C-alpha cells in the first residue's frame, strides 16, 4: 500500500522559517511529480509548489522568492523550505505525488494527511 507521510509543520513567528518533508513509502514502481498544496480556513486548496522527477520546479506567485521545493529521489522524499513566513501562509499543507504503484496499470495521485503551519506572533 502506498502512502505519503508529512512532517515539519508547527507554529512560527512572522519572518521565521519551517521545513516540511514528505516521504513516500510502499510498493512503488515509479514516483513522478511531487508537490505541496495548502488550504486555509474557508478557502479552497491551492497549489504552493511542485517538482518533476527531473527537478523542474513551479511555484505559486505568492511564495516565489520565499519558498523552495526540492526532492531526493532515492529517499522518495520531497521538501518545502519556507522562509520569511507571513501570517497569510497559515494553512494545512498537503503533500501530493503522482505514483505508479506495483500491480497498477498506470500512475495516480496520492495525498498526505496534512500538516498544520501557523504563522503568528
mmCIF file of C-alpha atoms in Angstrom:
data_model
loop_
_atom_site.group_PDB
_atom_site.id
_atom_site.type_symbol
_atom_site.label_atom_id
_atom_site.label_comp_id
_atom_site.label_asym_id
_atom_site.label_seq_id
_atom_site.Cartn_x
_atom_site.Cartn_y
_atom_site.Cartn_z
ATOM 1 C CA UNK A 1 0.000 0.000 0.000
ATOM 2 C CA UNK A 2 1.350 3.395 -0.992
ATOM 3 C CA UNK A 3 1.278 6.278 1.438
ATOM 4 C CA UNK A 4 2.705 9.763 1.915
ATOM 5 C CA UNK A 5 3.772 10.887 5.366
ATOM 6 C CA UNK A 6 4.409 14.562 6.090
ATOM 7 C CA UNK A 7 6.371 16.166 8.897
ATOM 8 C CA UNK A 8 7.748 19.546 9.902
ATOM 9 C CA UNK A 9 4.717 21.729 10.495
ATOM 10 C CA UNK A 10 4.222 23.878 13.573
ATOM 11 C CA UNK A 11 3.919 27.365 14.998
ATOM 12 C CA UNK A 12 6.368 30.043 13.892
ATOM 13 C CA UNK A 13 6.584 33.806 14.226
ATOM 14 C CA UNK A 14 6.286 36.082 11.194
ATOM 15 C CA UNK A 15 9.591 36.208 9.370
ATOM 16 C CA UNK A 16 10.556 32.767 10.590
ATOM 17 C CA UNK A 17 11.281 29.556 8.702
ATOM 18 C CA UNK A 18 9.998 25.996 8.572
ATOM 19 C CA UNK A 19 10.931 22.966 6.517
ATOM 20 C CA UNK A 20 8.302 20.435 5.532
ATOM 21 C CA UNK A 21 9.158 16.898 4.476
ATOM 22 C CA UNK A 22 7.043 14.264 2.768
ATOM 23 C CA UNK A 23 8.191 10.682 2.315
ATOM 24 C CA UNK A 24 6.545 8.148 0.036
ATOM 25 C CA UNK A 25 6.527 4.504 1.036
ATOM 26 C CA UNK A 26 5.034 1.216 -0.056
ATOM 27 C CA UNK A 27 5.068 -0.822 -3.226
ATOM 28 C CA UNK A 28 6.152 1.877 -5.672
ATOM 29 C CA UNK A 29 7.115 1.256 -9.273
ATOM 30 C CA UNK A 30 7.589 4.892 -10.250
ATOM 31 C CA UNK A 31 7.428 8.199 -8.382
ATOM 32 C CA UNK A 32 6.652 11.042 -10.752
ATOM 33 C CA UNK A 33 5.778 14.668 -9.973
ATOM 34 C CA UNK A 34 5.554 15.679 -6.306
ATOM 35 C CA UNK A 35 4.220 18.838 -4.782
ATOM 36 C CA UNK A 36 2.702 20.781 -1.934
ATOM 37 C CA UNK A 37 -0.767 22.257 -1.658
ATOM 38 C CA UNK A 38 -2.295 24.253 1.165
ATOM 39 C CA UNK A 39 -5.756 25.027 2.423
ATOM 40 C CA UNK A 40 -6.579 27.884 4.744
ATOM 41 C CA UNK A 41 -9.864 28.000 6.702
ATOM 42 C CA UNK A 42 -12.731 28.946 4.421
ATOM 43 C CA UNK A 43 -10.588 28.808 1.289
ATOM 44 C CA UNK A 44 -10.023 26.336 -1.496
ATOM 45 C CA UNK A 45 -6.985 24.134 -1.616
ATOM 46 C CA UNK A 46 -4.278 25.764 -3.733
ATOM 47 C CA UNK A 47 -1.017 24.685 -5.288
ATOM 48 C CA UNK A 48 2.040 26.007 -3.489
ATOM 49 C CA UNK A 49 4.823 24.319 -5.453
ATOM 50 C CA UNK A 50 5.573 21.213 -7.443
ATOM 51 C CA UNK A 51 8.614 19.491 -8.859
ATOM 52 C CA UNK A 52 9.089 16.943 -11.603
ATOM 53 C CA UNK A 53 11.168 13.803 -11.300
ATOM 54 C CA UNK A 54 13.872 15.619 -13.246
ATOM 55 C CA UNK A 55 13.884 18.579 -10.872
ATOM 56 C CA UNK A 56 11.935 21.231 -12.776
ATOM 57 C CA UNK A 57 10.001 23.369 -10.321
ATOM 58 C CA UNK A 58 6.906 25.509 -10.327
ATOM 59 C CA UNK A 59 5.960 27.886 -7.502
ATOM 60 C CA UNK A 60 2.877 29.964 -6.843
ATOM 61 C CA UNK A 61 3.447 33.695 -7.277
ATOM 62 C CA UNK A 62 2.590 34.277 -3.612
ATOM 63 C CA UNK A 63 5.582 32.218 -2.426
ATOM 64 C CA UNK A 64 8.205 32.960 -5.074
ATOM 65 C CA UNK A 65 11.400 34.237 -3.517
ATOM 66 C CA UNK A 66 10.430 32.828 -0.111
ATOM 67 C CA UNK A 67 9.769 29.103 -0.584
ATOM 68 C CA UNK A 68 11.917 26.459 -2.235
ATOM 69 C CA UNK A 69 10.849 22.964 -3.257
ATOM 70 C CA UNK A 70 13.329 20.126 -3.687
ATOM 71 C CA UNK A 71 13.337 16.328 -3.741
ATOM 72 C CA UNK A 72 15.598 13.387 -3.076
ATOM 73 C CA UNK A 73 14.597 10.647 -5.493
ATOM 74 C CA UNK A 74 16.485 7.843 -3.755
ATOM 75 C CA UNK A 75 14.761 8.707 -0.467
ATOM 76 C CA UNK A 76 11.403 9.188 -2.229
ATOM 77 C CA UNK A 77 11.085 12.466 -0.347
ATOM 78 C CA UNK A 78 10.024 15.994 -1.254
ATOM 79 C CA UNK A 79 10.860 19.056 0.823
ATOM 80 C CA UNK A 80 9.406 22.539 1.139
ATOM 81 C CA UNK A 81 11.718 25.125 2.668
ATOM 82 C CA UNK A 82 9.635 28.076 3.789
ATOM 83 C CA UNK A 83 11.403 31.332 4.682
ATOM 84 C CA UNK A 84 10.135 34.808 5.533
ATOM 85 C CA UNK A 85 6.823 33.318 6.592
ATOM 86 C CA UNK A 86 3.777 35.564 6.767
ATOM 87 C CA UNK A 87 0.505 35.188 8.681
ATOM 88 C CA UNK A 88 -1.250 34.583 5.352
ATOM 89 C CA UNK A 89 0.844 31.423 4.912
ATOM 90 C CA UNK A 90 -1.128 29.862 7.755
ATOM 91 C CA UNK A 91 -2.852 26.743 6.437
ATOM 92 C CA UNK A 92 -2.863 22.975 6.422
ATOM 93 C CA UNK A 93 -0.180 21.883 3.975
ATOM 94 C CA UNK A 94 -0.738 18.696 1.988
ATOM 95 C CA UNK A 95 1.809 16.653 0.114
ATOM 96 C CA UNK A 96 0.777 15.324 -3.286
ATOM 97 C CA UNK A 97 2.532 12.864 -5.550
ATOM 98 C CA UNK A 98 1.814 11.016 -8.759
ATOM 99 C CA UNK A 99 2.749 7.415 -8.058
ATOM 100 C CA UNK A 100 2.669 4.277 -10.111
ATOM 101 C CA UNK A 101 2.204 1.547 -7.606
ATOM 102 C CA UNK A 102 3.259 -2.022 -8.245
ATOM 103 C CA UNK A 103 0.401 -4.016 -9.692
ATOM 104 C CA UNK A 104 -1.363 -0.981 -11.137
ATOM 105 C CA UNK A 105 -1.682 -0.198 -14.832
ATOM 106 C CA UNK A 106 -0.903 3.496 -14.513
ATOM 107 C CA UNK A 107 0.052 6.262 -12.112
ATOM 108 C CA UNK A 108 -2.454 8.102 -9.939
ATOM 109 C CA UNK A 109 -2.357 10.950 -7.425
ATOM 110 C CA UNK A 110 -1.859 10.314 -3.724
ATOM 111 C CA UNK A 111 -2.274 12.738 -0.828
ATOM 112 C CA UNK A 112 -0.682 13.018 2.587
ATOM 113 C CA UNK A 113 -2.709 13.553 5.742
ATOM 114 C CA UNK A 114 -1.766 17.228 6.014
ATOM 115 C CA UNK A 115 0.372 19.183 8.445
ATOM 116 C CA UNK A 116 -0.632 22.443 10.133
ATOM 117 C CA UNK A 117 1.523 25.525 9.636
ATOM 118 C CA UNK A 118 0.628 28.523 11.789
ATOM 119 C CA UNK A 119 2.398 31.857 11.426
ATOM 120 C CA UNK A 120 1.590 34.110 14.344
ATOM 121 C CA UNK A 121 3.227 36.335 16.914
#
